[in-house]
Amino acid sequence: MNPPSSDPHVFLVGAGPGAAGLLTLRAAEVLARADLVVHDQLVPRRILDLANPGAEIICVRDLPGQHPEKYPHIYSLLVDRANLGQCVVRLKGGDPLVFGRGGEEAEALRAAGVAYEIVPGVTAALAASAFLDMPLTHRGYASAVALITGHELPSKPGNRIDWEALAKFPGTLAIYMGIARLPLIVAELIRFGKRPETPACVVERAGTGDMRSVTATLASLDDARRQAGLEAPGLILIGEAVTHRRDPSWFESRPLFGQRVLVTRPRHQAETMIQRLESLGAVTYHLPAVEIRPPTDPGPLDAAIRLLNNWQWIVFTSANGVDFFVNRVKHLGLDLRVFGGVKLAAIGPKTAAALRGYHLEPDTTPPSTFSSEGLAATLAPHVAGTRVLLARANRGREFLSEELSKTAVVDRVTVYDQIDAADPHHEAYGLLRRGEIRFVALSSSNVAKAVLAGFDETTNARVRRGEIELVAISPETGRAIRELGYPVAAEAERFTAEGLIDAVISLAKARPHVPHPG
Ligand code: SAH
């Protein structure tokens, strides 16, 4: 049942150096329709999250045998699944054909008559070049780059690396997998005439907020690397290009470079915040603490939609509320005309933008304080003597409802259910316990309660010592955190995801990142 050769069922895909933003669009596209993803160990979860939610995800680590005995198992997995008609993505770090044995996998697929496609990725040397701000080629000093594996022992019989030729190579040397053999590599190059003072550098995790690097002369590179605590895997760069490195690079100068931040928003809302944090240089983790779903009982919402003209105002307190409401309108076979006779209030800019997304212009939004308090103050003069419908989650504060009830008739309708989803075994809790996350960005009171419920004693002690900093999106969230007995490191000034990020930036400025060794 081999698929026709025009219709590849296996994609050999480069995942790039580790940041999701450096994936190609083609890679994201095939991941989104994969039935099976077989990935190398170093591919980060953030990238695996882009896979089709129904896809089976297998890490090669979990296949039988030790490297390189795993290869026959990898080949047969790819071939068997492709023959079942599944869309198989074989995901590898960097580029699949640069020291990734992608060529051998392609050969095995050809031998089995399975059609494949190769999707290139950003290889480590190019990520290092960009993120260290160090052109590997330059008209002034380097007209060539060599990509070299440092894995082969110079003394090994049949060693195919000609260190003599490389010592004379007129350009930049980029050596992969060479950290463990660095002293040998340096000795060979110098023996064949490379100047001991040649500028050189070791970089690990290039392209991510975890990037660390050290620059030295060729002769002293291994000592410098040890002192800086850089271990394998890392890339070695040798040549004049290293002198032209900007230190710190544009990326290392970003305000959150190296900072580890836990994002706690629900899955579908986390992505933009994560992207923004990563572009600021942060290393992000995601713990979806609450999930939202259509209401268990949509009856009251349906009734409200059908009789919307009963109310003079409808008040939206989240972008989710807008989306669920409008989707339900569609579901009932109705359209935006149901809003014809009713005025619209939005709690803040995101909620207003959600309304505008449906071509609905909010009649009022608080000018600056995007909270129940701000909305109550803005809305009170407008709604006196009217009937108001609050479109909200199944749980939340009663403040707005109580305030408006002083002068208006207020009804509430549940437009979506919010449920706690923080899995106590989520890897984020382990990272917190081990002190590997500094900032926990808490984006609502309910999120804060759900996240903090999973903290153990070790994590609590870290919070008390200020090693973990809890950052609240608003004073309301801050209050919820304090009520649970935790200190609040900062509260956002603007009660939006951007405001939350700004609060993290201020804390990072006050106490800059000190990279922890190893
Ligand atoms: N196919 C990969 C390379 C696989 S070999 C690519 O194209 O990048 C694994 C080696 O790649 C590591 O030992 C290290 O030398 C290098 N490497 C991979 N990702 C890296 C990164 N983000 N920063 C620095 N070196 C990296």
Tab-separated table of N, CA, C and O in Angstrom, residues 269-346:
chain	number	residue	atom	x	y	z
A	269	GLN	N	-4.665	31.523	24.485
A	269	GLN	CA	-4.316	32.937	24.642
A	269	GLN	C	-2.843	33.135	24.960
A	269	GLN	O	-2.376	34.258	25.087
A	270	ALA	N	-2.122	32.019	25.124
A	270	ALA	CA	-0.747	32.134	25.600
A	270	ALA	C	0.211	32.517	24.478
A	270	ALA	O	1.218	33.185	24.702
A	271	GLU	N	-0.116	32.110	23.250
A	271	GLU	CA	0.855	32.182	22.171
A	271	GLU	C	1.414	33.601	21.947
A	271	GLU	O	2.625	33.783	21.873
A	272	THR	N	0.540	34.593	21.868
A	272	THR	CA	1.067	35.935	21.571
A	272	THR	C	1.946	36.437	22.704
A	272	THR	O	2.970	37.079	22.478
A	273	MET	N	1.570	36.108	23.935
A	273	MET	CA	2.379	36.558	25.070
A	273	MET	C	3.742	35.862	25.049
A	273	MET	O	4.783	36.489	25.285
A	274	ILE	N	3.742	34.576	24.732
A	274	ILE	CA	4.994	33.824	24.667
A	274	ILE	C	5.897	34.384	23.559
A	274	ILE	O	7.091	34.606	23.758
A	275	GLN	N	5.300	34.662	22.409
A	275	GLN	CA	6.098	35.209	21.298
A	275	GLN	C	6.743	36.534	21.689
A	275	GLN	O	7.903	36.791	21.416
A	276	ARG	N	5.948	37.385	22.355
A	276	ARG	CA	6.456	38.698	22.755
A	276	ARG	C	7.614	38.522	23.753
A	276	ARG	O	8.653	39.171	23.623
A	277	LEU	N	7.432	37.648	24.716
A	277	LEU	CA	8.481	37.428	25.723
A	277	LEU	C	9.746	36.892	25.061
A	277	LEU	O	10.852	37.330	25.373
A	278	GLU	N	9.581	35.965	24.126
A	278	GLU	CA	10.760	35.387	23.473
A	278	GLU	C	11.483	36.434	22.637
A	278	GLU	O	12.703	36.459	22.578
A	279	SER	N	10.708	37.308	22.003
A	279	SER	CA	11.392	38.318	21.190
A	279	SER	C	12.104	39.325	22.093
A	279	SER	O	13.013	40.012	21.656
A	280	LEU	N	11.724	39.388	23.366
A	280	LEU	CA	12.451	40.238	24.312
A	280	LEU	C	13.647	39.505	24.910
A	280	LEU	O	14.350	40.028	25.765
A	281	GLY	N	13.854	38.261	24.490
A	281	GLY	CA	15.033	37.509	24.935
A	281	GLY	C	14.750	36.496	26.033
A	281	GLY	O	15.657	35.803	26.478
A	282	ALA	N	13.497	36.395	26.480
A	282	ALA	CA	13.190	35.502	27.604
A	282	ALA	C	13.155	34.038	27.169
A	282	ALA	O	12.944	33.729	26.000
A	283	VAL	N	13.334	33.173	28.159
A	283	VAL	CA	13.088	31.746	27.976
A	283	VAL	C	11.720	31.507	28.601
A	283	VAL	O	11.518	31.830	29.773
A	284	THR	N	10.788	30.982	27.819
A	284	THR	CA	9.427	30.880	28.353
A	284	THR	C	9.030	29.436	28.620
A	284	THR	O	9.508	28.506	27.971
A	285	TYR	N	8.147	29.299	29.575
A	285	TYR	CA	7.508	28.007	29.880
A	285	TYR	C	6.024	28.299	29.973
A	285	TYR	O	5.630	29.413	30.301
A	286	HIS	N	5.225	27.282	29.706
A	286	HIS	CA	3.778	27.507	29.718
A	286	HIS	C	3.091	26.489	30.613
A	286	HIS	O	3.275	25.289	30.450
A	287	LEU	N	2.326	27.010	31.553
A	287	LEU	CA	1.487	26.157	32.401
A	287	LEU	C	0.052	26.645	32.214
A	287	LEU	O	-0.332	27.662	32.786
A	288	PRO	N	-0.716	25.978	31.356
A	288	PRO	CA	-2.097	26.444	31.176
A	288	PRO	C	-2.877	26.114	32.449
A	288	PRO	O	-3.149	24.950	32.722
A	289	ALA	N	-3.169	27.139	33.244
A	289	ALA	CA	-3.719	26.896	34.574
A	289	ALA	C	-5.235	26.772	34.550
A	289	ALA	O	-5.820	26.099	35.378
A	290	VAL	N	-5.852	27.456	33.621
A	290	VAL	CA	-7.304	27.287	33.465
A	290	VAL	C	-7.593	27.069	31.989
A	290	VAL	O	-6.857	27.533	31.123
A	291	GLU	N	-8.616	26.321	31.725
A	291	GLU	CA	-9.072	26.156	30.346
A	291	GLU	C	-10.488	26.698	30.291
A	291	GLU	O	-11.192	26.715	31.294
A	292	ILE	N	-10.883	27.135	29.121
A	292	ILE	CA	-12.255	27.628	29.026
A	292	ILE	C	-13.005	26.824	27.978
A	292	ILE	O	-12.426	26.338	27.011
A	293	ARG	N	-14.282	26.663	28.228
A	293	ARG	CA	-15.139	25.826	27.381
A	293	ARG	C	-16.495	26.480	27.247
A	293	ARG	O	-16.873	27.294	28.092
A	294	PRO	N	-17.252	26.081	26.250
A	294	PRO	CA	-18.627	26.570	26.170
A	294	PRO	C	-19.365	26.166	27.455
A	294	PRO	O	-19.014	25.165	28.076
A	295	PRO	N	-20.364	26.935	27.865
A	295	PRO	CA	-21.046	26.629	29.124
A	295	PRO	C	-21.684	25.232	29.094
A	295	PRO	O	-22.183	24.799	28.047
A	296	THR	N	-21.649	24.545	30.221
A	296	THR	CA	-22.256	23.211	30.307
A	296	THR	C	-23.730	23.305	29.923
A	296	THR	O	-24.239	22.456	29.207
A	297	ASP	N	-24.385	24.360	30.432
A	297	ASP	CA	-25.791	24.553	30.073
A	297	ASP	C	-25.928	25.848	29.275
A	297	ASP	O	-25.942	26.941	29.861
A	298	PRO	N	-26.023	25.747	27.945
A	298	PRO	CA	-26.114	26.986	27.156
A	298	PRO	C	-27.531	27.585	27.135
A	298	PRO	O	-27.738	28.630	26.528
A	299	GLY	N	-28.475	26.947	27.823
A	299	GLY	CA	-29.875	27.389	27.789
A	299	GLY	C	-30.065	28.873	28.109
A	299	GLY	O	-30.648	29.613	27.298
A	300	PRO	N	-29.552	29.331	29.277
A	300	PRO	CA	-29.748	30.748	29.623
A	300	PRO	C	-29.128	31.697	28.592
A	300	PRO	O	-29.714	32.734	28.278
A	301	LEU	N	-27.960	31.309	28.040
A	301	LEU	CA	-27.316	32.160	27.027
A	301	LEU	C	-28.183	32.229	25.774
A	301	LEU	O	-28.411	33.324	25.212
A	302	ASP	N	-28.698	31.081	25.353
A	302	ASP	CA	-29.552	31.060	24.158
A	302	ASP	C	-30.786	31.938	24.359
A	302	ASP	O	-31.166	32.718	23.473
A	303	ALA	N	-31.368	31.834	25.553
A	303	ALA	CA	-32.567	32.630	25.837
A	303	ALA	C	-32.218	34.118	25.782
A	303	ALA	O	-32.965	34.923	25.196
A	304	ALA	N	-31.059	34.476	26.369
A	304	ALA	CA	-30.657	35.887	26.383
A	304	ALA	C	-30.436	36.392	24.956
A	304	ALA	O	-30.865	37.494	24.601
A	305	ILE	N	-29.776	35.577	24.139
A	305	ILE	CA	-29.490	36.006	22.756
A	305	ILE	C	-30.801	36.253	22.007
A	305	ILE	O	-30.949	37.256	21.303
A	306	ARG	N	-31.759	35.366	22.209
A	306	ARG	CA	-33.033	35.499	21.475
A	306	ARG	C	-33.818	36.719	21.918
A	306	ARG	O	-34.637	37.239	21.163
A	307	LEU	N	-33.562	37.168	23.168
A	307	LEU	CA	-34.349	38.307	23.705
A	307	LEU	C	-33.441	39.492	23.999
A	307	LEU	O	-33.693	40.262	24.925
A	308	LEU	N	-32.376	39.650	23.228
A	308	LEU	CA	-31.355	40.631	23.581
A	308	LEU	C	-31.904	42.058	23.709
A	308	LEU	O	-31.370	42.875	24.454
A	309	ASN	N	-32.995	42.324	22.980
A	309	ASN	CA	-33.553	43.678	23.048
A	309	ASN	C	-34.192	43.997	24.393
A	309	ASN	O	-34.587	45.128	24.635
A	310	ASN	N	-34.256	42.978	25.282
A	310	ASN	CA	-34.729	43.238	26.641
A	310	ASN	C	-33.782	44.132	27.427
A	310	ASN	O	-34.147	44.714	28.425
A	311	TRP	N	-32.521	44.149	26.981
A	311	TRP	CA	-31.513	44.908	27.730
A	311	TRP	C	-31.088	46.139	26.936
A	311	TRP	O	-31.075	46.104	25.698
A	312	GLN	N	-30.729	47.191	27.675
A	312	GLN	CA	-30.199	48.378	26.984
A	312	GLN	C	-28.685	48.283	26.819
A	312	GLN	O	-28.110	48.889	25.935
A	313	TRP	N	-28.057	47.540	27.737
A	313	TRP	CA	-26.598	47.396	27.688
A	313	TRP	C	-26.201	45.931	27.805
A	313	TRP	O	-26.812	45.182	28.571
A	314	ILE	N	-25.173	45.569	27.085
A	314	ILE	CA	-24.528	44.281	27.344
A	314	ILE	C	-23.050	44.566	27.640
A	314	ILE	O	-22.408	45.359	26.935
A	315	VAL	N	-22.570	43.954	28.717
A	315	VAL	CA	-21.228	44.276	29.209
A	315	VAL	C	-20.328	43.045	29.036
A	315	VAL	O	-20.644	41.962	29.540
A	316	PHE	N	-19.227	43.257	28.316
A	316	PHE	CA	-18.260	42.164	28.114
A	316	PHE	C	-17.019	42.416	28.962
A	316	PHE	O	-16.437	43.505	28.895
A	317	THR	N	-16.610	41.418	29.735
A	317	THR	CA	-15.450	41.598	30.608
A	317	THR	C	-14.242	40.779	30.149
A	317	THR	O	-13.262	40.671	30.870
A	318	SER	N	-14.321	40.212	28.968
A	318	SER	CA	-13.133	39.550	28.402
A	318	SER	C	-13.338	39.319	26.909
A	318	SER	O	-14.482	39.248	26.433
A	319	ALA	N	-12.213	39.193	26.210
A	319	ALA	CA	-12.284	38.876	24.776
A	319	ALA	C	-12.904	37.496	24.589
A	319	ALA	O	-13.657	37.260	23.640
A	320	ASN	N	-12.626	36.570	25.527
A	320	ASN	CA	-13.248	35.247	25.447
A	320	ASN	C	-14.764	35.352	25.470
A	320	ASN	O	-15.450	34.643	24.741
A	321	GLY	N	-15.264	36.214	26.352
A	321	GLY	CA	-16.715	36.386	26.475
A	321	GLY	C	-17.316	36.803	25.140
A	321	GLY	O	-18.352	36.285	24.712
A	322	VAL	N	-16.627	37.734	24.453
A	322	VAL	CA	-17.111	38.208	23.147
A	322	VAL	C	-17.149	37.037	22.158
A	322	VAL	O	-18.146	36.797	21.481
A	323	ASP	N	-16.043	36.300	22.098
A	323	ASP	CA	-15.960	35.200	21.122
A	323	ASP	C	-17.024	34.135	21.387
A	323	ASP	O	-17.697	33.682	20.459
A	324	PHE	N	-17.168	33.734	22.629
A	324	PHE	CA	-18.154	32.692	22.923
A	324	PHE	C	-19.573	33.184	22.631
A	324	PHE	O	-20.404	32.439	22.117
A	325	PHE	N	-19.830	34.456	22.970
A	325	PHE	CA	-21.165	35.013	22.729
A	325	PHE	C	-21.485	35.004	21.230
A	325	PHE	O	-22.509	34.486	20.800
A	326	VAL	N	-20.565	35.557	20.443
A	326	VAL	CA	-20.837	35.669	19.002
A	326	VAL	C	-20.925	34.280	18.362
A	326	VAL	O	-21.771	34.042	17.500
A	327	ASN	N	-20.069	33.355	18.821
A	327	ASN	CA	-20.148	31.995	18.267
A	327	ASN	C	-21.505	31.358	18.537
A	327	ASN	O	-22.047	30.650	17.692
A	328	ARG	N	-22.031	31.649	19.725
A	328	ARG	CA	-23.340	31.077	20.064
A	328	ARG	C	-24.442	31.711	19.199
A	328	ARG	O	-25.383	31.041	18.791
A	329	VAL	N	-24.273	33.017	18.922
A	329	VAL	CA	-25.234	33.690	18.034
A	329	VAL	C	-25.269	32.965	16.690
A	329	VAL	O	-26.329	32.618	16.162
A	330	LYS	N	-24.073	32.683	16.171
A	330	LYS	CA	-23.977	31.974	14.877
A	330	LYS	C	-24.596	30.595	14.983
A	330	LYS	O	-25.334	30.146	14.117
A	331	HIS	N	-24.248	29.906	16.085
A	331	HIS	CA	-24.734	28.548	16.299
A	331	HIS	C	-26.265	28.493	16.258
A	331	HIS	O	-26.861	27.520	15.795
A	332	LEU	N	-26.893	29.547	16.744
A	332	LEU	CA	-28.370	29.584	16.767
A	332	LEU	C	-28.949	29.965	15.407
A	332	LEU	O	-30.162	30.122	15.266
A	333	GLY	N	-28.077	30.177	14.435
A	333	GLY	CA	-28.554	30.543	13.104
A	333	GLY	C	-28.908	32.018	13.011
A	333	GLY	O	-29.570	32.450	12.057
A	334	LEU	N	-28.439	32.797	14.001
A	334	LEU	CA	-28.722	34.245	13.978
A	334	LEU	C	-27.464	34.988	13.524
A	334	LEU	O	-26.440	34.375	13.233
A	335	ASP	N	-27.544	36.303	13.468
A	335	ASP	CA	-26.361	37.063	13.078
A	335	ASP	C	-26.268	38.340	13.907
A	335	ASP	O	-27.003	38.522	14.877
A	336	LEU	N	-25.341	39.222	13.499
A	336	LEU	CA	-25.021	40.384	14.331
A	336	LEU	C	-26.206	41.318	14.557
A	336	LEU	O	-26.154	42.188	15.412
A	337	ARG	N	-27.273	41.140	13.766
A	337	ARG	CA	-28.430	42.018	13.968
A	337	ARG	C	-29.047	41.864	15.351
A	337	ARG	O	-29.755	42.734	15.806
A	338	VAL	N	-28.727	40.742	16.057
A	338	VAL	CA	-29.256	40.622	17.429
A	338	VAL	C	-28.747	41.759	18.318
A	338	VAL	O	-29.366	42.103	19.312
A	339	PHE	N	-27.597	42.338	17.965
A	339	PHE	CA	-27.037	43.424	18.778
A	339	PHE	C	-27.630	44.785	18.412
A	339	PHE	O	-27.235	45.800	18.975
A	340	GLY	N	-28.547	44.793	17.443
A	340	GLY	CA	-29.036	46.042	16.874
A	340	GLY	C	-29.510	47.071	17.887
A	340	GLY	O	-29.167	48.248	17.783
A	341	GLY	N	-30.254	46.638	18.908
A	341	GLY	CA	-30.842	47.642	19.808
A	341	GLY	C	-30.108	47.797	21.122
A	341	GLY	O	-30.614	48.453	22.028
A	342	VAL	N	-28.918	47.230	21.236
A	342	VAL	CA	-28.287	47.194	22.557
A	342	VAL	C	-26.927	47.884	22.511
A	342	VAL	O	-26.219	47.826	21.508
A	343	LYS	N	-26.597	48.578	23.605
A	343	LYS	CA	-25.285	49.241	23.662
A	343	LYS	C	-24.256	48.266	24.230
A	343	LYS	O	-24.583	47.377	25.014
A	344	LEU	N	-22.997	48.476	23.818
A	344	LEU	CA	-21.950	47.523	24.173
A	344	LEU	C	-20.882	48.185	25.042
A	344	LEU	O	-20.391	49.261	24.702
A	345	ALA	N	-20.530	47.510	26.132
A	345	ALA	CA	-19.423	48.001	26.967
A	345	ALA	C	-18.326	46.940	26.997
A	345	ALA	O	-18.613	45.748	27.032
A	346	ALA	N	-17.074	47.402	26.973
A	346	ALA	CA	-15.927	46.480	27.006
A	346	ALA	C	-15.000	46.896	28.141
A	346	ALA	O	-14.777	48.086	28.363
